[in-house]
Short mmCIF file of C-alpha atoms and ligand atoms in Angstrom, two decimals:
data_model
loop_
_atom_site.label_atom_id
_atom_site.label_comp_id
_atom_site.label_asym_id
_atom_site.label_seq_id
_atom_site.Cartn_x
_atom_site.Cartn_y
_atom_site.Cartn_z
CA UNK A 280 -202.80 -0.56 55.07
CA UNK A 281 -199.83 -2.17 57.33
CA UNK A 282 -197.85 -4.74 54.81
CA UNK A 283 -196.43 -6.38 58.00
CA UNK A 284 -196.61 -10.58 57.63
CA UNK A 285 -198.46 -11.96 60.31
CA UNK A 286 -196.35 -12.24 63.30
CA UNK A 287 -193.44 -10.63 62.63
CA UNK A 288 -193.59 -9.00 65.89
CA UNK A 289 -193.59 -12.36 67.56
CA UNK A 290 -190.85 -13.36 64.95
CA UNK A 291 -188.58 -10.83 66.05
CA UNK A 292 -188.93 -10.67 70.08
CA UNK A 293 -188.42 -14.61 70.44
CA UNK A 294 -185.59 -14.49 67.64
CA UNK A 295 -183.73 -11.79 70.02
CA UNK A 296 -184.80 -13.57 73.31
CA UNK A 297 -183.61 -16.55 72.61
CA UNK A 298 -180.40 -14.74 70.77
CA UNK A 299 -179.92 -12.98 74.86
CA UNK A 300 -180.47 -16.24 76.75
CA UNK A 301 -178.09 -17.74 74.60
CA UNK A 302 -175.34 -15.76 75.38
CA UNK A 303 -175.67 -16.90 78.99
CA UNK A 304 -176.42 -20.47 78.69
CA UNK A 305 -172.94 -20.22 76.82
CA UNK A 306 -171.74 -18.25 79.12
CA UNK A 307 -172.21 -20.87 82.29
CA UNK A 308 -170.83 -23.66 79.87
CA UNK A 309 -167.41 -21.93 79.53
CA UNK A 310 -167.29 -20.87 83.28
CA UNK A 311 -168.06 -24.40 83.88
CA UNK A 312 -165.22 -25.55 81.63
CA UNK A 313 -162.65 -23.21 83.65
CA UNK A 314 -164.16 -24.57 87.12
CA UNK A 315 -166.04 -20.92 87.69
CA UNK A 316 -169.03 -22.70 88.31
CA UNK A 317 -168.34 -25.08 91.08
CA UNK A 318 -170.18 -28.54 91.87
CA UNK A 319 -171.29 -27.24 94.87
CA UNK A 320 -173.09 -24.29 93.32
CA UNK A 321 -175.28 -26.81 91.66
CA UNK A 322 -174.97 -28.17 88.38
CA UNK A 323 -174.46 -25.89 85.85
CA UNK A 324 -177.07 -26.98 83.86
CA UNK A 325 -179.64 -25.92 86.55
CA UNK A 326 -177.87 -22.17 86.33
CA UNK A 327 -178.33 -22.39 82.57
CA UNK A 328 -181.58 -23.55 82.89
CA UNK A 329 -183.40 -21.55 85.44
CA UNK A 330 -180.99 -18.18 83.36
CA UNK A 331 -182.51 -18.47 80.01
CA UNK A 332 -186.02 -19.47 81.05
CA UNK A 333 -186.10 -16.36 83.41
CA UNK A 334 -184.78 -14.11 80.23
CA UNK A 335 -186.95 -15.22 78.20
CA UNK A 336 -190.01 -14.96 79.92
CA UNK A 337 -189.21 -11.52 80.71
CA UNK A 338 -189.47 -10.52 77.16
CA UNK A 339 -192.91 -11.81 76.43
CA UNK A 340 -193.84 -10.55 79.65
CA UNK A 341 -192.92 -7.45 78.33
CA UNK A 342 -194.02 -7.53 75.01
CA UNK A 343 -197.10 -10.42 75.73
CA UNK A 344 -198.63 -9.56 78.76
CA UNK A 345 -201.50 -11.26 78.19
CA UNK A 346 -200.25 -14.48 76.35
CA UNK A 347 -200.15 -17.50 78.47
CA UNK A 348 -196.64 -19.73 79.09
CA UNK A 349 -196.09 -23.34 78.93
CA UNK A 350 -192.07 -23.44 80.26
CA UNK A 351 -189.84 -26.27 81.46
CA UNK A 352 -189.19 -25.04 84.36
CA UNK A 353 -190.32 -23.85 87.93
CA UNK A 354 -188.74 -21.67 90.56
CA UNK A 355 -189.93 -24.34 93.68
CA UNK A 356 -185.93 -24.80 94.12
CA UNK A 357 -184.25 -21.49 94.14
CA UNK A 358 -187.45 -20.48 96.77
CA UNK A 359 -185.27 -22.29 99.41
CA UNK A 360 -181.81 -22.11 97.91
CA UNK A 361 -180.38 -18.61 98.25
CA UNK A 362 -176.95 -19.25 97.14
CA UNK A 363 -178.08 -20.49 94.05
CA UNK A 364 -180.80 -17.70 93.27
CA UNK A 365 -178.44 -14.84 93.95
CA UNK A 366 -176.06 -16.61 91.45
CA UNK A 367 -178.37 -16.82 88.85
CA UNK A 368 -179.59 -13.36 89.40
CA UNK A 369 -176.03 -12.22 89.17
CA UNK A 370 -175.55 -14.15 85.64
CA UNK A 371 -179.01 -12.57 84.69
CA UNK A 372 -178.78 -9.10 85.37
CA UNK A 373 -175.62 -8.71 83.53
CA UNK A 374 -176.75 -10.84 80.40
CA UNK A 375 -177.34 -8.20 77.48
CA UNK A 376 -177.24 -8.35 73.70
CA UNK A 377 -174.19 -6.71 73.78
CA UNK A 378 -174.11 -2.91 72.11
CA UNK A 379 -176.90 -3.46 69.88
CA UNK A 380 -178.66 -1.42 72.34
CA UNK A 381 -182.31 -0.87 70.53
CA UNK A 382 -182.68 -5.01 70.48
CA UNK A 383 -182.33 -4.97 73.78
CA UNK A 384 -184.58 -2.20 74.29
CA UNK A 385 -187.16 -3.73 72.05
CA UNK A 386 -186.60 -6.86 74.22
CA UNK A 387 -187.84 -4.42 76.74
CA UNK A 388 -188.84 -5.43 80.56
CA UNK A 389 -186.17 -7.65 82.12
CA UNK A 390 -186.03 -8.91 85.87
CA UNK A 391 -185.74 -6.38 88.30
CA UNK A 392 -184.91 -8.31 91.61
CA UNK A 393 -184.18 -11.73 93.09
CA UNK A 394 -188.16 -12.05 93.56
CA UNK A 395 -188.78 -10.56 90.81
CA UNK A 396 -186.76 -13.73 89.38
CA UNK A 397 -188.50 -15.51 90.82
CA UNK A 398 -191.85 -14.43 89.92
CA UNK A 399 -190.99 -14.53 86.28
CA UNK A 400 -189.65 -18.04 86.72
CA UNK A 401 -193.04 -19.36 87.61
CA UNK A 402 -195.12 -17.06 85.00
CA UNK A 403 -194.32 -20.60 82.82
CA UNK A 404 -196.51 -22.78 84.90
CA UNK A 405 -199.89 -22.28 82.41
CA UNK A 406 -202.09 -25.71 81.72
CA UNK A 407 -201.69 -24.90 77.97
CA UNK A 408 -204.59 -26.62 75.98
CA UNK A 409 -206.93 -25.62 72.98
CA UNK A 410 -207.53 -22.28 73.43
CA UNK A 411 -206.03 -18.84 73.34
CA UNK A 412 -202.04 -18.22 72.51
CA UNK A 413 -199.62 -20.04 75.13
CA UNK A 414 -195.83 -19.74 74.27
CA UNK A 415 -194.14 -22.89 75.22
CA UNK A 416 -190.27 -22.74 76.52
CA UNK A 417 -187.76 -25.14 76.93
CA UNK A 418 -184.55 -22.91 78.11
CA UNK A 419 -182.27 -25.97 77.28
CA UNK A 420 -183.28 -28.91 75.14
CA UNK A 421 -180.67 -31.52 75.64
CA UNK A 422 -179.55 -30.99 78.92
CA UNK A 423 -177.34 -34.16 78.31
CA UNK A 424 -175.44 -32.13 75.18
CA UNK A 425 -175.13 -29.27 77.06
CA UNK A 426 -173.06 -30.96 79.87
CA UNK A 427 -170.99 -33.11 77.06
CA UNK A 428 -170.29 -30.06 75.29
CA UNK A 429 -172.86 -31.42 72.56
CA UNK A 430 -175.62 -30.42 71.10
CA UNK A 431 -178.55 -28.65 72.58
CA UNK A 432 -180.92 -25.76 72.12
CA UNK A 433 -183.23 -22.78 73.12
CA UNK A 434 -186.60 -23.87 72.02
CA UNK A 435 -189.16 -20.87 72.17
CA UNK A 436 -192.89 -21.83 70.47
CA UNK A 437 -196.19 -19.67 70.03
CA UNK A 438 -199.26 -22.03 70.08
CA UNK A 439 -202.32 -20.24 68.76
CA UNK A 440 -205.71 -22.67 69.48
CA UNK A 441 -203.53 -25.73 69.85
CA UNK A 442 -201.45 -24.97 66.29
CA UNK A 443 -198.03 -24.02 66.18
CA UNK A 444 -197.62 -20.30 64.43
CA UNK A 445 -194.10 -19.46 65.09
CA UNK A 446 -191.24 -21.49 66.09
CA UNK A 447 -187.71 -20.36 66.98
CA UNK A 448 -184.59 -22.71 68.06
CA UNK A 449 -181.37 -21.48 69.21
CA UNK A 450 -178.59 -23.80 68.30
CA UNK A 451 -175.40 -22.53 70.07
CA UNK A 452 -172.88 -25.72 68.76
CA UNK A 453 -174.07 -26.64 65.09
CA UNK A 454 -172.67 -24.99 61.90
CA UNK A 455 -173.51 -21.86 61.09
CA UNK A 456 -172.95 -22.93 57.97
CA UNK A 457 -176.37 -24.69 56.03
CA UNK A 458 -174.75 -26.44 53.66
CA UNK A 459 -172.11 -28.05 56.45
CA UNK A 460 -172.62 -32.24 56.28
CA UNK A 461 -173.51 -33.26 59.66
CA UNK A 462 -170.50 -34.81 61.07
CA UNK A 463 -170.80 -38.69 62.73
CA UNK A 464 -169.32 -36.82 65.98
CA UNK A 465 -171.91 -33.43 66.04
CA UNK A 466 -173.43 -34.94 69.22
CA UNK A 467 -170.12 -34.91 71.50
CA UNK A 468 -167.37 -32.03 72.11
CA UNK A 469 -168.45 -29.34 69.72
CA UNK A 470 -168.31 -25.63 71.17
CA UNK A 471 -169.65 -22.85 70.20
CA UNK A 472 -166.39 -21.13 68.32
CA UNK A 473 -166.00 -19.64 65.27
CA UNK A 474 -168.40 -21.14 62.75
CA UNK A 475 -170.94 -22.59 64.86
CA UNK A 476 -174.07 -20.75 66.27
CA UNK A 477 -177.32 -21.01 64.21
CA UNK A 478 -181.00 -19.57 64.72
CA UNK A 479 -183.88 -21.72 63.24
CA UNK A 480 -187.05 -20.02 62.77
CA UNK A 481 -190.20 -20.49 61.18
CA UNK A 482 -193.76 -18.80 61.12
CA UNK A 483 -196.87 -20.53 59.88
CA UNK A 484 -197.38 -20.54 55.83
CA UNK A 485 -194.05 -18.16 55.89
CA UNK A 486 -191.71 -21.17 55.49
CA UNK A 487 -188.20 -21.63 57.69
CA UNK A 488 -185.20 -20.09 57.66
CA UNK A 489 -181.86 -19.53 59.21
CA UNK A 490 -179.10 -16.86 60.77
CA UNK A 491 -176.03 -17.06 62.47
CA UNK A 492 -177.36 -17.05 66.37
CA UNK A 493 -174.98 -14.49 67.38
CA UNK A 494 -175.80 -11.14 65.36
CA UNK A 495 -178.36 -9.57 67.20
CA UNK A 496 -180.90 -8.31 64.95
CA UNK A 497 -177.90 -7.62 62.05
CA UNK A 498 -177.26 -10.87 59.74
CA UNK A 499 -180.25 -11.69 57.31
CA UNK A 500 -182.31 -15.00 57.59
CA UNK A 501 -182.09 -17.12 54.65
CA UNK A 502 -184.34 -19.55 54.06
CA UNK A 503 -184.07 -23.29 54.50
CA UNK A 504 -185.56 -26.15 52.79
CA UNK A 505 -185.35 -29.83 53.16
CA UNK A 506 -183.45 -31.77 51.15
CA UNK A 507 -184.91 -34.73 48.39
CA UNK A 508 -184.25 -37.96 49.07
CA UNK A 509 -183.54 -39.59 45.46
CA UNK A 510 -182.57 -43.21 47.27
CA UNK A 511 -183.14 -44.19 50.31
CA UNK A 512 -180.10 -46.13 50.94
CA UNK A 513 -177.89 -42.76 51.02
CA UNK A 514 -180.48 -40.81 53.24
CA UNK A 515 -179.08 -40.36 56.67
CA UNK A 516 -181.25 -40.80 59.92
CA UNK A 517 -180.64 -38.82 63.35
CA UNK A 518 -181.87 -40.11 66.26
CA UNK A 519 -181.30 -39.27 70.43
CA UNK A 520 -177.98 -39.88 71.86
CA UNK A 521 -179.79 -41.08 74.57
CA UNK A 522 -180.74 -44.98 74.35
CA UNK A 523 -183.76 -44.29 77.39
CA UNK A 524 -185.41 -41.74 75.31
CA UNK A 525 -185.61 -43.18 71.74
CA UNK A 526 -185.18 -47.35 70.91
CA UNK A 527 -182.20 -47.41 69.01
CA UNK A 528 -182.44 -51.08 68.17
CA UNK A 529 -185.99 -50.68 66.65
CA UNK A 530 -184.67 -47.55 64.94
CA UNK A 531 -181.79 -49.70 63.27
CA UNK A 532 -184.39 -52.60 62.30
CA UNK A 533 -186.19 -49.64 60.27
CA UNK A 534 -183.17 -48.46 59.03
CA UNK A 535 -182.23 -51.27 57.40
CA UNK A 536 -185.80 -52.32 55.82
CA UNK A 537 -185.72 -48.44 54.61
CA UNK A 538 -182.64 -49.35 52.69
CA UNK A 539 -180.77 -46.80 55.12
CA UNK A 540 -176.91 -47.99 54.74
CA UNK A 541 -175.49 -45.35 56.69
CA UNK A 542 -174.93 -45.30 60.70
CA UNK A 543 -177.39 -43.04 62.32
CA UNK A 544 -176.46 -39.65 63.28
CA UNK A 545 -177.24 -39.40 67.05
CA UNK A 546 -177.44 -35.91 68.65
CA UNK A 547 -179.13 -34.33 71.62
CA UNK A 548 -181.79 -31.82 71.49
CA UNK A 549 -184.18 -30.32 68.70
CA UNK A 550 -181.10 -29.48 67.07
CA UNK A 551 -182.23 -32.73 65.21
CA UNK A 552 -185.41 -31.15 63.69
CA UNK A 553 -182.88 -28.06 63.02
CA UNK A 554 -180.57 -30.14 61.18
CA UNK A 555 -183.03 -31.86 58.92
CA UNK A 556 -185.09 -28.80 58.23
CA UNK A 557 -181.79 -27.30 56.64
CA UNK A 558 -181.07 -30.38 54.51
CA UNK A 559 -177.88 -31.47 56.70
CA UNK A 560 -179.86 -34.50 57.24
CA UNK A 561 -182.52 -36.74 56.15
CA UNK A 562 -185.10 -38.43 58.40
CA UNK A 563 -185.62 -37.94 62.30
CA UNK A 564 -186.82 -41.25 64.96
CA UNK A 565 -187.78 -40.86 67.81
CA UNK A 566 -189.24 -44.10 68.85
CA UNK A 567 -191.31 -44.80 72.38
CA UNK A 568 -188.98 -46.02 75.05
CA UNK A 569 -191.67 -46.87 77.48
CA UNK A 570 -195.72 -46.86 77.32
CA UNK A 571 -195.81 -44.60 80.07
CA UNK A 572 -193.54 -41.41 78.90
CA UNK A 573 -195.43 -38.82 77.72
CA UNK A 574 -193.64 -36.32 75.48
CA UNK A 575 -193.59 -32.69 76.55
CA UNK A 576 -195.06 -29.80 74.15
CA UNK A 577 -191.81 -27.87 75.09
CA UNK A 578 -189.51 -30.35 73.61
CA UNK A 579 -191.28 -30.41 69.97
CA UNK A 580 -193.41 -27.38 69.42
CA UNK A 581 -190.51 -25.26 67.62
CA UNK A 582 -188.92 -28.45 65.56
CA UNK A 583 -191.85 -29.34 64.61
CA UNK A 584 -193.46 -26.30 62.74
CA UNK A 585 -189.63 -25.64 61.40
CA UNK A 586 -189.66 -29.43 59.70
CA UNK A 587 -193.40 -28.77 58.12
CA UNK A 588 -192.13 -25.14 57.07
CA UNK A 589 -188.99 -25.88 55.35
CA UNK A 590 -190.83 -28.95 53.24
CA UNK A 591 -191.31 -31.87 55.67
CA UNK A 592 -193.97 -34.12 58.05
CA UNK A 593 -193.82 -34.82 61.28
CA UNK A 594 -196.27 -37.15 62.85
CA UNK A 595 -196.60 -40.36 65.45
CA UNK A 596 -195.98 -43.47 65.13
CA UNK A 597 -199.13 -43.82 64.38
CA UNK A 598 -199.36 -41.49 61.65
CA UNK A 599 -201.73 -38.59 63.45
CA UNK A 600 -200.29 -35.07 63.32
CA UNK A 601 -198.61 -33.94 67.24
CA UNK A 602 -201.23 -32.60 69.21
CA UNK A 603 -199.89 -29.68 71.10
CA UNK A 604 -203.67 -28.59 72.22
CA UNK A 605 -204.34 -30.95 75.09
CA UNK A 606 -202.16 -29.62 77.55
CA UNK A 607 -198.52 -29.42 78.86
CA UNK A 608 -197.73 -33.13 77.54
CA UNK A 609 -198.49 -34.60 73.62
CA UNK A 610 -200.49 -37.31 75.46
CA UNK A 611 -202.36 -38.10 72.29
CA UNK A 612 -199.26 -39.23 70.67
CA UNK A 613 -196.45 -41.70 70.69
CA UNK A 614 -193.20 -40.66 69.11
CA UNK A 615 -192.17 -38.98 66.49
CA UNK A 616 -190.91 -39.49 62.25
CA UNK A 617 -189.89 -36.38 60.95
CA UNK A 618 -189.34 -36.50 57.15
CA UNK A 619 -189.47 -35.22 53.51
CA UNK A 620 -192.98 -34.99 52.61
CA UNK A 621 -192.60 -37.19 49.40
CA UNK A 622 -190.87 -40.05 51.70
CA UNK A 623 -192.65 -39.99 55.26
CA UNK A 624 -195.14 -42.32 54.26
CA UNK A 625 -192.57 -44.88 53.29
CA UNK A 626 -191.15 -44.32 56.41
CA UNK A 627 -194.21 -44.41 58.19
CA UNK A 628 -195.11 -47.69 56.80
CA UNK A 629 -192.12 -49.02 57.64
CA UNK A 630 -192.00 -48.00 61.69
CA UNK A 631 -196.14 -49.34 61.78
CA UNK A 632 -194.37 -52.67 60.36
CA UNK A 633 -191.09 -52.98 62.81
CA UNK A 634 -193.61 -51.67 65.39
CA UNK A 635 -196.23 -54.39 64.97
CA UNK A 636 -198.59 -51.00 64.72
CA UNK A 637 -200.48 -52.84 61.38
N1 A2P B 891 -188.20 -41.72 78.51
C1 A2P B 891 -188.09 -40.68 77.70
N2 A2P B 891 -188.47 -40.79 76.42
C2 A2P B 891 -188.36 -39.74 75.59
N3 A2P B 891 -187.86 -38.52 75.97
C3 A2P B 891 -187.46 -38.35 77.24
C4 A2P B 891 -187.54 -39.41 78.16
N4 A2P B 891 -187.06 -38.97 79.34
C5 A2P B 891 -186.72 -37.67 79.16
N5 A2P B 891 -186.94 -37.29 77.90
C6 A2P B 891 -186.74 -35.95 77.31
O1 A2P B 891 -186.10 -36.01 76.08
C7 A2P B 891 -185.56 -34.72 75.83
C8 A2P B 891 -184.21 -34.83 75.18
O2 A2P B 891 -184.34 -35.66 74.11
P1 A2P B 891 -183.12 -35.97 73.18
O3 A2P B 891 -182.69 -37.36 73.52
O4 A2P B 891 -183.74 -35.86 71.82
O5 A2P B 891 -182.09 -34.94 73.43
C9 A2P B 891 -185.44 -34.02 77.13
O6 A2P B 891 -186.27 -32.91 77.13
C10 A2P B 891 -185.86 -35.06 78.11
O7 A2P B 891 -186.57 -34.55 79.16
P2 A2P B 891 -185.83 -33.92 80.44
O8 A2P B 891 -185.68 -32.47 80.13
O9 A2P B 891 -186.77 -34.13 81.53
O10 A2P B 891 -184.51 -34.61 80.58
MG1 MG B 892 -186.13 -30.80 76.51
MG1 MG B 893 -184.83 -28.58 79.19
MG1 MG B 894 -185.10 -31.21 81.81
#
């Protein structure tokens, strides 16, 4: 009888994929820094983008074949833009997980050509929905961070019938460390140097967990947990750096009725639902912006099954679980509260009231 947890073999391949694209999304942000990557080779952002998404892909290609993909991005723009696709294929072909040569191996597959990049670019144009497994990709959450030297991540999800059943984000700028306090200024100029560089994963009823992002296959994964609010006016809040994609003011109205007496902790990215999962923070906002925005499965799928896993709830405003089943967008809900278990109905209750939702 096999004693192997369920999906461990999913565990592992997006753990090390994301681990590989990583290296170059880091990669084009420090040949960016020393001018490498020009303006007019496009922003390096798009490089970074169009890199990990084609990496990644390749490896559940290889390993998946059958599995559908729900990715970010689509390879419409490097069709009629050869200088740009022959960079990216350059940065691509030479991106490996260094010597630990039987990861890479394992990651198996890779992209053989500049159409073959291409190809693999738009296997992540799947529908998604209720049935089936569908892996949903965003190569780089926080594109915002990534340019401001912030924070952003690697966000790699397996949907199984519409549930989440393993999640896996690649933080390249946040502390390795778990215990680390998150710092007011985490969301501008942090690099990925010594110390920072952290892999959040989580499968279904196997609880999260965390390893340095840049050991291939070597360091251990300890597990995380969320931490207990005892009083809610020490809890900290994160929220988007962005003022378009969350309302800050609302936020800071809830804040205050919450007894909240610290400043929020703004950051780009799921590196939020990272940094709450490990107990670094508290409570995560994300508050509509617009009636018209939907949210995209990509950009919570991984954050969200890490938050449940490591002791917390994430729901809507309106207090229904996200619904990643009904396609490529979470039209069903309207933002997000991420928090301890034993608090997110306080919370709740408190959003429903600044939001006229009761
Ligand atoms: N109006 C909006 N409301 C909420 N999120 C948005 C909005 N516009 C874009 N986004 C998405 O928010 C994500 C980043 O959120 P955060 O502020 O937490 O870092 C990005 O994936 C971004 O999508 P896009 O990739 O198209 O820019
Ligand atoms: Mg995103
Ligand atoms: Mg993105
Ligand atoms: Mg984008």
């Amino acid at each position: 009888m096999s004693t192997t947890a369920p999906y461990a073999r999913e565990l592992e391949i997006a753990q090390l994929a994301v681990q590989r694209a990583a290296i170059l999304t880091k990669r084009v942000f420090h040949e960016k820094a020393k001018g490498t990557v020009s303006k007019d080779d496009a922003s390096p952002v798009t490089i970074g983008d169009f890199g990990a998404q084609a990496l990644i892909i390749s490896a559940l290609r290889a390993n998946f074949p059958h599995d559908a993909i729900v990715a970010e991005e689509e390879a419409a723009q490097l069709r009629s833009d050869e200088k740009l696709r022959s960079l990216i294929w350059g940065l691509v072909k030479e991106t490996k997980l260094g010597d630990a040569h039987a990861e890479e191996e394992l990651l198996g597959g890779g992209v053989k050509d500049e159409a073959d990049l291409l190809e693999v670019l738009d296997l992540g144009r799947s529908e998604g929905g209720r049935v089936g497994r569908v892996w949903t990709l965003d190569p780089i959450d926080g594109t915002k961070g990534f340019l401001r030297g912030g924070q952003y991540a690697l966000a790699l999800a397996l949907l199984e019938d519409g549930d989440v059943k393993v999640g896996v984000l690649g933080c390249p700028n946040l502390p390795v460390d778990d215990e680390a306090p998150l710092a007011a200024d985490i969301g501008a100029n942090q690099t990925d140097d010594e110390g920072r560089g952290v892999i959040f994963s989580s499968v279904i009823g196997q609880g999260a967990t965390s390893r340095p992002l840049g050991t291939a296959g070597l360091a251990e994964s300890k597990p995380i947990q969320m931490k207990e609010v005892k009083e809610m006016a020490s809890a900290s809040f994160c929220e988007s750096v962005e003022s378009g994609h969350s309302n800050q003011s609302e936020a800071a109205q809830i804040a205050q009725k919450l007894g909240i007496t610290k400043p929020s902790v703004r950051m780009d990215s799921q590196a939020k639902y990272g940094s709450i999962a490990r107990g670094a923070g508290d409570i995560y906002l994300r508050l509509p912006t617009s009636k018209t925005y939907q949210e995209k499965i990509w950009d919570h799928a991984a954050g969200d099954l890490i938050v449940r896993e490591a002791g917390g709830q994430v729901t809507d405003t309106k207090g229904r679980r996200l619904d990643f089943g009904v396609g490529r967008t979470l039209a069903e809900n309207s933002g997000v509260i991420a928090a301890p278990a034993a608090v997110h109905g306080q919370v709740l209750e408190v959003v429903q009231e600044v939001l006229g939702l009761k």
